[in-house]
CSV table of C-alpha atoms and ligand atoms in Angstrom, one decimal:
chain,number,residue,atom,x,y,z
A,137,UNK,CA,141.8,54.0,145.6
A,138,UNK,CA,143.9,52.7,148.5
A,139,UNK,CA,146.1,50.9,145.7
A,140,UNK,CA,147.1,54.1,144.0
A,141,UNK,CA,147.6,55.7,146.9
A,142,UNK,CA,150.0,53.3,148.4
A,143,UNK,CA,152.0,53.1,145.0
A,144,UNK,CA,152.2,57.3,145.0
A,145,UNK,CA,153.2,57.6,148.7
A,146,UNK,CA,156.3,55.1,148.3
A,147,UNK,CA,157.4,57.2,145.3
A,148,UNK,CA,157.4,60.2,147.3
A,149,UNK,CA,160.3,59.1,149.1
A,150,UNK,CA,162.0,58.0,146.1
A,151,UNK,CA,165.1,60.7,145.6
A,152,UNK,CA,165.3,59.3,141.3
A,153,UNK,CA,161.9,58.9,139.7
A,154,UNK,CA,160.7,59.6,136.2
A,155,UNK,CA,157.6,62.0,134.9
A,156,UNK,CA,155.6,61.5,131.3
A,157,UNK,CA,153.9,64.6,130.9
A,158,UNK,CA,150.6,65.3,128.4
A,159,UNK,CA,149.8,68.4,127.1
A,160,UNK,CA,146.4,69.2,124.4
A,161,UNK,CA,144.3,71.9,126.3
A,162,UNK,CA,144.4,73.5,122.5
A,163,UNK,CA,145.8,72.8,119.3
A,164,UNK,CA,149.4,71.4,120.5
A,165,UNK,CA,149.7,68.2,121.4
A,166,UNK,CA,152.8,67.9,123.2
A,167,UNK,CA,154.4,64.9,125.6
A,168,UNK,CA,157.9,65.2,127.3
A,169,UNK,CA,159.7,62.7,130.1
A,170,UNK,CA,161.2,64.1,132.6
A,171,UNK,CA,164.0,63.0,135.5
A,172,UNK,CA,164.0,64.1,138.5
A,173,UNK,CA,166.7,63.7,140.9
A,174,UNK,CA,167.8,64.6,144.1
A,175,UNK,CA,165.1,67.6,143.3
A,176,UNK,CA,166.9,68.6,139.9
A,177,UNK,CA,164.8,67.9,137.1
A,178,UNK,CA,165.9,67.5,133.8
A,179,UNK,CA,164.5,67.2,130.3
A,180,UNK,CA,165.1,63.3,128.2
A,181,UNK,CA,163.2,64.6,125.4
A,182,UNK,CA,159.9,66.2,124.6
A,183,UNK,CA,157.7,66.2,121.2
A,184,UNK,CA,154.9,68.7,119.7
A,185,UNK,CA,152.9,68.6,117.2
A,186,UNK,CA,150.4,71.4,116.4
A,187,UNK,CA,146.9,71.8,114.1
A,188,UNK,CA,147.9,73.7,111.2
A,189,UNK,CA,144.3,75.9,111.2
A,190,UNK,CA,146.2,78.4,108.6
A,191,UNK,CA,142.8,77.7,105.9
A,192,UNK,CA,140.6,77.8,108.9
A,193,UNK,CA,142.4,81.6,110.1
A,194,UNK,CA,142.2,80.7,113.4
A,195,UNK,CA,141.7,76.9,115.7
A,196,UNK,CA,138.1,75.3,115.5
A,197,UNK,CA,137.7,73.4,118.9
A,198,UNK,CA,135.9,70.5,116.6
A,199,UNK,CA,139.3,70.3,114.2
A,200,UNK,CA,141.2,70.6,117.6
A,201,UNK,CA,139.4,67.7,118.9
A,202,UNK,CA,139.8,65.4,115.8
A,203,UNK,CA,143.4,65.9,115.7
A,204,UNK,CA,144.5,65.1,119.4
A,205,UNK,CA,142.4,62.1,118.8
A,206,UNK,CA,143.9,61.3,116.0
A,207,UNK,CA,147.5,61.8,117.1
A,208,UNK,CA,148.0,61.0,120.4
A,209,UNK,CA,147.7,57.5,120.3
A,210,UNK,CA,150.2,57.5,117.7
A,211,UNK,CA,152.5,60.5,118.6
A,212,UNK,CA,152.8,58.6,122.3
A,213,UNK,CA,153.7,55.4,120.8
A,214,UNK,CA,156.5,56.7,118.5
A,215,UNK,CA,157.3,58.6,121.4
A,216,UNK,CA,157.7,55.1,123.7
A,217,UNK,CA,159.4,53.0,121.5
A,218,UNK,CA,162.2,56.5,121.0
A,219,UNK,CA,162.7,56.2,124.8
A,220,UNK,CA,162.0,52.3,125.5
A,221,UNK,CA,159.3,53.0,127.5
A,222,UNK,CA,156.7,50.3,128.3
A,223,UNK,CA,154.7,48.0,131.0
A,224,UNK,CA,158.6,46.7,131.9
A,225,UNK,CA,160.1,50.3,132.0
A,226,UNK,CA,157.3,52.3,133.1
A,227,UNK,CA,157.5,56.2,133.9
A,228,UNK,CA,156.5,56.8,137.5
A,229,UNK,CA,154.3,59.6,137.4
A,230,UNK,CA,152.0,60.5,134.8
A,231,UNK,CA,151.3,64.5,134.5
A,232,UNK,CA,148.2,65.6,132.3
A,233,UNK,CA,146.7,69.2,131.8
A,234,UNK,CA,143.1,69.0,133.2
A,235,UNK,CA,142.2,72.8,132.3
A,236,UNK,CA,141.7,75.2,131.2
A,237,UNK,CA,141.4,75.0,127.8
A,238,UNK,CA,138.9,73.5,125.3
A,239,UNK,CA,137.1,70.4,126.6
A,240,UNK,CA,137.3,68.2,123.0
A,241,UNK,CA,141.0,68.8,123.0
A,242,UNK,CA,141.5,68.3,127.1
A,243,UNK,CA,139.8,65.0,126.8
A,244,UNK,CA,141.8,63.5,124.5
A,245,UNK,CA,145.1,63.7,126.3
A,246,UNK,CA,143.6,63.2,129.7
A,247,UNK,CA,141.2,59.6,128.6
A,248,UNK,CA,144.6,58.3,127.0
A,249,UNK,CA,146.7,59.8,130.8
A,250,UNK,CA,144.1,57.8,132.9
A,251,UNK,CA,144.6,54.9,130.4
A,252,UNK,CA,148.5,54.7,131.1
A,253,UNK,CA,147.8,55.4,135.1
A,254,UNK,CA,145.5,52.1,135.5
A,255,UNK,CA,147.9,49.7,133.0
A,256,UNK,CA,150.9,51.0,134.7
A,257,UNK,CA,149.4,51.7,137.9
A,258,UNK,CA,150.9,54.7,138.5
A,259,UNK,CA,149.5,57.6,139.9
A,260,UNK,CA,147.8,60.8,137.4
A,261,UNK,CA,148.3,64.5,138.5
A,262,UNK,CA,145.4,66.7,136.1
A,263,UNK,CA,147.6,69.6,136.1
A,264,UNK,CA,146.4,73.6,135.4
A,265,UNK,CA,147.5,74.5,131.9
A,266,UNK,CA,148.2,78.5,133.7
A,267,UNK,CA,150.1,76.9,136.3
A,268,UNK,CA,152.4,74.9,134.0
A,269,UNK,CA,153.1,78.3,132.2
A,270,UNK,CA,153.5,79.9,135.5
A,271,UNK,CA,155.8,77.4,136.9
A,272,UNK,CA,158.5,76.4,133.7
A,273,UNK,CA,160.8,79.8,134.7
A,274,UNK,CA,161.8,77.0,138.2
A,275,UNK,CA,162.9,74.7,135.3
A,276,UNK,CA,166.5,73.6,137.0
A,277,UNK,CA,167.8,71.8,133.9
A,278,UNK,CA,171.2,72.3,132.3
A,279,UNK,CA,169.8,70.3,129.2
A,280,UNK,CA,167.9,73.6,128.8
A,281,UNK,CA,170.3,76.2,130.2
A,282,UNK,CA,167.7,77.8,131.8
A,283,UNK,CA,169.2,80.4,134.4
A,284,UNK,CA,168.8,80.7,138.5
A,285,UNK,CA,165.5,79.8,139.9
A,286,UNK,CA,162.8,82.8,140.6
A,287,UNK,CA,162.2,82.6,144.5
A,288,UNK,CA,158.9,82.5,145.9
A,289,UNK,CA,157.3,85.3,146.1
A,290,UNK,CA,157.3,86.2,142.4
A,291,UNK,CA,155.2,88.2,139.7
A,292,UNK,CA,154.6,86.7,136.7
A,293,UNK,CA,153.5,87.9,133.6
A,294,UNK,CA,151.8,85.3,131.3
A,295,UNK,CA,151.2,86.5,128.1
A,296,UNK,CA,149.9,84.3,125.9
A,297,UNK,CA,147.4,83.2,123.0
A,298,UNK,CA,144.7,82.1,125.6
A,299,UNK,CA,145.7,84.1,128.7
A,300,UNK,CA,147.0,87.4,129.4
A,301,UNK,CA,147.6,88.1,133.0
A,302,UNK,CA,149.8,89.1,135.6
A,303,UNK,CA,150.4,87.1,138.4
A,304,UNK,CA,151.8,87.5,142.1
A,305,UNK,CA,153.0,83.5,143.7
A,306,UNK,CA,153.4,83.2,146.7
A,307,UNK,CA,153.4,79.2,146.9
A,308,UNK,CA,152.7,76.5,144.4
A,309,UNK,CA,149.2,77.1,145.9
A,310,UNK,CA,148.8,80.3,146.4
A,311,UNK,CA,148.4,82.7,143.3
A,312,UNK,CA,147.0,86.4,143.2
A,313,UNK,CA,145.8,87.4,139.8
A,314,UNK,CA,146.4,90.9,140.1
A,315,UNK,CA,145.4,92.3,136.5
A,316,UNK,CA,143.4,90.0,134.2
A,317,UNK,CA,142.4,90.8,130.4
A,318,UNK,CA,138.6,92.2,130.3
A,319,UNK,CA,138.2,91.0,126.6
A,320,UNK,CA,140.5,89.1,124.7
A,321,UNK,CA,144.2,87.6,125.4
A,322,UNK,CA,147.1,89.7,124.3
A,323,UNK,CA,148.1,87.0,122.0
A,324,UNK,CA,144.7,86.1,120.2
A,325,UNK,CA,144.8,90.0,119.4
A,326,UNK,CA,148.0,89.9,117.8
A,327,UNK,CA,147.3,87.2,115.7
A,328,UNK,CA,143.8,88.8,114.7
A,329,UNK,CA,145.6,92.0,113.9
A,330,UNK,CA,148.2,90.1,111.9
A,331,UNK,CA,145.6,88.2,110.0
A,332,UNK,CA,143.8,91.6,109.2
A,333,UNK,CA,147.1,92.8,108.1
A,334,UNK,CA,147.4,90.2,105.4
A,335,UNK,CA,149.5,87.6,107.3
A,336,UNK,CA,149.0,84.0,107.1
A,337,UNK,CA,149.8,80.9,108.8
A,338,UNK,CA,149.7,79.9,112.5
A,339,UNK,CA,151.7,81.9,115.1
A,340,UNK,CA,150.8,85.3,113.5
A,341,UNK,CA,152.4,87.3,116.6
A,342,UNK,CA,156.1,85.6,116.2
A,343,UNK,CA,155.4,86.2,112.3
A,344,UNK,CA,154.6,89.7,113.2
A,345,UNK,CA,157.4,90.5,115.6
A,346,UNK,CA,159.8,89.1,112.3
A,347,UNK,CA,157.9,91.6,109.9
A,348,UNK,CA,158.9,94.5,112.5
A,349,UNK,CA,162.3,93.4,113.0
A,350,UNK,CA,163.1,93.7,109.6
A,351,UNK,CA,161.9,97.1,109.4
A,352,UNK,CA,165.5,99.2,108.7
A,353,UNK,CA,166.3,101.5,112.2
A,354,UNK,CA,164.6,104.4,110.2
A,355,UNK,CA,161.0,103.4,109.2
A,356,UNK,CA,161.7,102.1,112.5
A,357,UNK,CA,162.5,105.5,114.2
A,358,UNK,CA,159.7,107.4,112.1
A,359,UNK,CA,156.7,105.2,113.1
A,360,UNK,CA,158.0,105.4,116.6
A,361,UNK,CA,158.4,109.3,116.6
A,362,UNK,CA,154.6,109.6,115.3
A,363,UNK,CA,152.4,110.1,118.0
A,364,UNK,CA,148.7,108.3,117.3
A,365,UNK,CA,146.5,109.7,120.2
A,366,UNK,CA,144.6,111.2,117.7
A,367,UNK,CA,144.4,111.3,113.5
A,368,UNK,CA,146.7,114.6,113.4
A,369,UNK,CA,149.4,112.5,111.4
A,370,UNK,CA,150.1,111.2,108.2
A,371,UNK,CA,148.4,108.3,108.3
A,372,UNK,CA,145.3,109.9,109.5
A,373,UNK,CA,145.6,106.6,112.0
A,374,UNK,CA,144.2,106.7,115.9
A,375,UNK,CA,145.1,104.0,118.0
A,376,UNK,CA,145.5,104.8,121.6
A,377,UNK,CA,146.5,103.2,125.0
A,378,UNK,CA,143.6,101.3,126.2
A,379,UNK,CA,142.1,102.6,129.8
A,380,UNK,CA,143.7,105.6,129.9
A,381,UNK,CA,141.3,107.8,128.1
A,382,UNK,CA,140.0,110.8,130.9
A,383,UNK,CA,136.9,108.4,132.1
A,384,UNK,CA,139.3,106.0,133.7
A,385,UNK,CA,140.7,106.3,136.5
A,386,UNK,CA,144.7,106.9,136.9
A,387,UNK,CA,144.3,104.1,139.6
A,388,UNK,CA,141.7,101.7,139.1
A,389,UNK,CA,139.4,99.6,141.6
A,390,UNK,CA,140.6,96.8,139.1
A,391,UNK,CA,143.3,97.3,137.2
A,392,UNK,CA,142.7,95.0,133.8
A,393,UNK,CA,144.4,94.3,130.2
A,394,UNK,CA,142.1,95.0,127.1
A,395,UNK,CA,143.2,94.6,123.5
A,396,UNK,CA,140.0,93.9,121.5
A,397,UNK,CA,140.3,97.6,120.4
A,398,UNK,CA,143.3,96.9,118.3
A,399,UNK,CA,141.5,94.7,116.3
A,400,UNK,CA,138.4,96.9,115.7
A,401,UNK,CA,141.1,100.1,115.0
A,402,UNK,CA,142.8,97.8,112.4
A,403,UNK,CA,139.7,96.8,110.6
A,404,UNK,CA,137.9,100.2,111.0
A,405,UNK,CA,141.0,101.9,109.3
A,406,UNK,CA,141.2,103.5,105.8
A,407,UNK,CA,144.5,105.1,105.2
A,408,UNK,CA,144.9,108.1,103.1
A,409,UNK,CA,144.5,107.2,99.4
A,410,UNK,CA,147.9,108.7,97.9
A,411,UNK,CA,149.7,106.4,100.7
A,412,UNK,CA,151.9,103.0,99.5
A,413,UNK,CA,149.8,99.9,100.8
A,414,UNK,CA,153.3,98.7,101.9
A,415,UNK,CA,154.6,101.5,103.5
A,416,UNK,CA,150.9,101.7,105.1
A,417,UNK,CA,151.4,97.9,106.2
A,418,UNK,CA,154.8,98.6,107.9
A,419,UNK,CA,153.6,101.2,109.5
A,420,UNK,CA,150.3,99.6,111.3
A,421,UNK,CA,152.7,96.5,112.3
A,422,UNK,CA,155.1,98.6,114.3
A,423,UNK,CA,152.1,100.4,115.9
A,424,UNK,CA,150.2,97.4,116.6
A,425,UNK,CA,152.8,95.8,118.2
A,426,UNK,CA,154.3,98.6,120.4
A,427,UNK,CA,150.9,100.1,121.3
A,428,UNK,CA,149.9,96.9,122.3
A,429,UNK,CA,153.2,96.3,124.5
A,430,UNK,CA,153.4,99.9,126.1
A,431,UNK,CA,149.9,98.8,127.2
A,432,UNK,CA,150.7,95.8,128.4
A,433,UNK,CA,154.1,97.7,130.5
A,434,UNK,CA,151.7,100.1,132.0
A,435,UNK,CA,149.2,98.5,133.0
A,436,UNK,CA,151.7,96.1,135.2
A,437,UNK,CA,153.5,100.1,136.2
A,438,UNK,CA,149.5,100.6,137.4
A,439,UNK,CA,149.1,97.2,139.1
A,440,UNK,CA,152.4,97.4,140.7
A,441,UNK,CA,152.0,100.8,142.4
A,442,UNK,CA,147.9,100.1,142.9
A,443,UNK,CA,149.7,96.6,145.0
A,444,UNK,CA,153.2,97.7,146.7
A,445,UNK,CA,152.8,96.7,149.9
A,446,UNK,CA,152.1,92.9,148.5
A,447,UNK,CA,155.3,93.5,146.7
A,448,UNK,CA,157.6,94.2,149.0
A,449,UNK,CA,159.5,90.4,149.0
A,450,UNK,CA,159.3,90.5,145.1
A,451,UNK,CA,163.2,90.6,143.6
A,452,UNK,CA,161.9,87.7,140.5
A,453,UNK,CA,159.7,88.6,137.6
A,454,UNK,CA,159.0,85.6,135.2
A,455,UNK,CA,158.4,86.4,131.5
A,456,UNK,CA,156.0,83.3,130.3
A,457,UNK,CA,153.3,82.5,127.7
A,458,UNK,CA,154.2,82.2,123.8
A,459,UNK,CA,154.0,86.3,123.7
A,460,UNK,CA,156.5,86.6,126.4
A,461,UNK,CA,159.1,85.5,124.1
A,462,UNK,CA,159.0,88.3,122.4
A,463,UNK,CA,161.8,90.4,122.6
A,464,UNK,CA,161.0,93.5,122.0
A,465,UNK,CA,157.9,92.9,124.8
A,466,UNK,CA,161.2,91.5,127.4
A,467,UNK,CA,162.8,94.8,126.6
A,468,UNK,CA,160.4,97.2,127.2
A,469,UNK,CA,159.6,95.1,130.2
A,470,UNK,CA,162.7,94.5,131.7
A,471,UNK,CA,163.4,98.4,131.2
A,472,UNK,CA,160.0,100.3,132.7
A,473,UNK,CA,160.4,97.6,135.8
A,474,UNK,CA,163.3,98.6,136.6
A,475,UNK,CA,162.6,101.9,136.7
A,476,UNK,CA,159.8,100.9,138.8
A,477,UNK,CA,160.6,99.0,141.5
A,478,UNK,CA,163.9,101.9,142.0
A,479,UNK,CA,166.5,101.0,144.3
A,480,UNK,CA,165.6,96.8,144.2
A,481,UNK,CA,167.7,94.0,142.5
A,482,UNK,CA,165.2,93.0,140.5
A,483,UNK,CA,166.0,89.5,138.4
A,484,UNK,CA,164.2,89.0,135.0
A,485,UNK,CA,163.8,85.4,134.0
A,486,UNK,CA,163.2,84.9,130.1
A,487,UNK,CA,162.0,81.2,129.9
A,488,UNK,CA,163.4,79.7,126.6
A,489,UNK,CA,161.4,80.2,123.6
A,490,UNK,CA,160.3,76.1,122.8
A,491,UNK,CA,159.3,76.7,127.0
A,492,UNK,CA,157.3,79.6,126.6
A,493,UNK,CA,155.0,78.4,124.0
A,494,UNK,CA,152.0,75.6,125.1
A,495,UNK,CA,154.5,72.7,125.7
A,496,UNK,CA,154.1,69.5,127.9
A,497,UNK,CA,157.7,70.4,129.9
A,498,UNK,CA,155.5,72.9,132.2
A,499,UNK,CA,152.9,70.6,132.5
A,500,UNK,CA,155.6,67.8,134.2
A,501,UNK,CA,157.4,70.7,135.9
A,502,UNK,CA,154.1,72.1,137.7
A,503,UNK,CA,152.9,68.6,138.4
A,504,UNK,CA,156.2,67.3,140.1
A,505,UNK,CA,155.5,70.3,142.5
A,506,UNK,CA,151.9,69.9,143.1
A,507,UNK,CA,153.1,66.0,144.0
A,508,UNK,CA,156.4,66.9,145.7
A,509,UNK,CA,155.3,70.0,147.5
A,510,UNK,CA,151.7,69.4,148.2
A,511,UNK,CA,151.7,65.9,148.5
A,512,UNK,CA,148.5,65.2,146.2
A,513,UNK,CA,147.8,63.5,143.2
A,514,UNK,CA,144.3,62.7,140.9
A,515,UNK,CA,141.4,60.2,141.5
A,516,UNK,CA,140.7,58.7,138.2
A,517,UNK,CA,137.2,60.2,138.0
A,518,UNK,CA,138.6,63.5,137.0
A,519,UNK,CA,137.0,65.0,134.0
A,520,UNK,CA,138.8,67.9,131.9
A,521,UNK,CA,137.8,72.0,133.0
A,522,UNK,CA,136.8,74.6,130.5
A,523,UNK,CA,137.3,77.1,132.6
A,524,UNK,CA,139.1,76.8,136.0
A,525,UNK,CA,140.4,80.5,137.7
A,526,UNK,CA,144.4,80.2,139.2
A,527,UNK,CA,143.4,80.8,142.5
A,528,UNK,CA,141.2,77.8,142.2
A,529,UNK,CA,143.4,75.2,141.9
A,530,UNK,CA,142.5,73.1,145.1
A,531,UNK,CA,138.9,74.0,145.1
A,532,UNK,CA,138.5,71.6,142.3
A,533,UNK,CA,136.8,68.0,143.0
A,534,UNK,CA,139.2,65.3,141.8
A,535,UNK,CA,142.6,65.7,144.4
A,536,UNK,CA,143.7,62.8,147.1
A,537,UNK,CA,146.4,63.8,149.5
A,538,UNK,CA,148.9,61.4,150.0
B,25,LIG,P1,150.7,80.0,123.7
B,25,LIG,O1,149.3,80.3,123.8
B,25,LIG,O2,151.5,80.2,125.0
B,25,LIG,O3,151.0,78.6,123.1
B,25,LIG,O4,151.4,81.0,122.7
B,25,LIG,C1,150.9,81.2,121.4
B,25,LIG,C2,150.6,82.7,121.2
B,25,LIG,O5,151.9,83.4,121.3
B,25,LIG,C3,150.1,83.0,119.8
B,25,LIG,O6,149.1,84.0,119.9
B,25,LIG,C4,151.3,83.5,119.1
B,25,LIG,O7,151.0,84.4,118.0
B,25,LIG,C5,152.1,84.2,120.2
B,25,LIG,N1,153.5,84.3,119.9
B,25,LIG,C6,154.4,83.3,119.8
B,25,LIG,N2,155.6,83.8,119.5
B,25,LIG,C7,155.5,85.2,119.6
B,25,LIG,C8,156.4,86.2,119.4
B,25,LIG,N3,157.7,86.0,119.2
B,25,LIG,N4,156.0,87.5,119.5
B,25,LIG,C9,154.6,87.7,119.8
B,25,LIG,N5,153.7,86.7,119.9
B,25,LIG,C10,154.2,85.5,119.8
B,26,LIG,ZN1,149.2,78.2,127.0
């Protein structure tokens, strides 16, 4: 190990280095290079490729598996020759996503990462897929326009297909996962509803937010103005906030996200026989998708009053996760927050959509700050994590400090 060591610390104090990044924890596979300069880092060019599982109605880990094996070989190749890269123009840090995410898929990308580290012989980071969302909002990159930096401490909300959870940093290291989804991610539930609903292909939730944007402002104003706590309404249609019925408390030991009963309202529901299917389909869209949002808004109005006094530095909130680029979900957010946290500045940072989606740009972006800032990299025996909790990160086997 002392050989890898030695080659990672003299790139430590290198001000100009460059960063190929890996990301396959699902059914993306995704690689991106990455400058970094003077402690500016900017995008050359990033690539993603994603399972079409529209036939399958949903991502099989086996398929997932097949496919990175199949592509990434290939994709990193094209990739390579694009950018010139090779054993005479070698990247100087290779990031990979250790976890979590589904082991077949993981494997792939990280075997062909430790491949590249020992021919190049340049150190591997495994990188924490949450992280990576966590951390793309610090993206300093005019390539990307992304705007001003969120400042530690931050909360983040990370709403995506695999993870829906809201998160307080305090360092690189040092997370606090104050509300966590009991059941199912927010994203996984939209695209189960959507599917129910008769939509088809991958990404249901962005196809979803489309349908309901095209709604005209007055099916859009009438589906808002009918109240759904119980059937007393046209539709005959209950669909209510989840944890807020009279056995829960208004403060919670644990506050917590849950939208598996969306799905089991959707497929449960009959509507009314003399009602248009269409008009019918409209309608549960809209509902779906602002029920599941107002949830989502106040159960972080819950957390944030339930935690104030670890609040009191926050000004950022980051937006990240492929849901989060929703806007309709930024909206209602930014709004109720404000409201919120009262008399505060409060700055809202809306990642790009291409970032908020699994992408290998976070992975790069996390690892350059679990090299730069916490001066470690990964021994070449690490092996890919299922599951692996946030505030785990360094409890993991696998990290040598520089
Ligand atoms: P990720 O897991 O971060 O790659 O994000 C994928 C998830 O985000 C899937 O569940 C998508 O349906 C969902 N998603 C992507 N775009 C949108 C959008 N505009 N609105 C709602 N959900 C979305
Ligand atoms: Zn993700």
């Amino acid at each position: 190990m002392i050989w890898r060591g030695r080659t990672a610390v003299q790139l430590v104090f290198r001000r100009s280095y460059r960063v190929l990044a890996i990301e396959s924890s699902c059914d993306d596979a995704c690689i991106a290079l990455l400058n970094r300069n003077n402690g500016t880092t900017t995008v050359v060019d990033h690539v993603k490729l994603t399972l079409n599982s529209t036939a399958a109605g949903g991502v099989i880990p086996t398929e997932a598996h097949g496919f990175h094996q199949y592509q990434i070989a290939k994709q990193a190749s094209q990739f390579f020759k694009k950018h010139g890269i090779s054993g005479e123009n070698k990247p100087d840090l290779i990031c990979c996503t250790r976890g979590p995410g589904m082991v077949g898929s993981l494997s792939a990308g990280l075997q062909f990462a430790k491949g590249l580290s020992v021919a190049w012989d340049k150190p591997l980071i495994g990188v924490h897929h949450m992280l990576g969302h966590l951390m793309i909002a610090t993206l300093n990159s005019e390539d990307l326009k992304t705007h001003s930096s969120p400042k530690f401490p931050f909360l983040s909300l990370l709403c995506s297909g695999g993870h829906t959870m809201l998160v307080l940093l305090e360092s690189i290291q040092k997370h606090t996962v104050l509300v966590n989804t009991v059941d199912i991610a927010c994203g996984d539930a939209l695209d189960k509803c959507a599917r129910s609903l008769g939509f088809r292909g991958n990404m249901l939730g962005k196809e979803l937010e489309a349908f309901v944007d095209s709604l005209t402002e007055e099916e859009k104003n009438q589906f808002l103005a009918i109240k759904t706590h119980s059937r007393d309404n046209p539709f005959n249609f209950q669909l209510s906030l989840p944890m807020r019925s009279p056995k829960h408390a208004k403060i919670p030991d644990v506050v917590q996200f849950s939208f598996a009963s969306f799905l089991s309202t959707i497929d449960s529901y009959s509507p009314p026989s003399r009602m248009e299917k269409d008009f019918v389909t409209k309608f549960l869209a809209f509902k779906v998708q602002q029920i599941m949002f107002e949830h989502v808004v106040d159960r972080m109005k819950v957390a944030i009053s339930k935690y104030s006094s670890l609040l009191g530095e926050v000004n950022d909130i980051v937006l990240s996760g492929g849901v989060a680029s929703n806007k309709t979900l930024r909206k209602m957010v930014e709004n109720s927050l404000h409201k919120e946290f009262k008399q505060r500045s409060l700055k809202f940072h809306f990642p790009e959509v291409s970032l908020c989606t699994d992408n290998a740009i976070m992975i790069g972006v996390a690892g350059i700050q679990i090299y730069e800032n916490l001066k470690l990299v990964s021994d070449l025996s690490i092996t890919p994590i299922r599951k692996w909790p946030l505030d785990e990160l360094l409890k993991v086997d696998g990290w040598v400090s520089l």
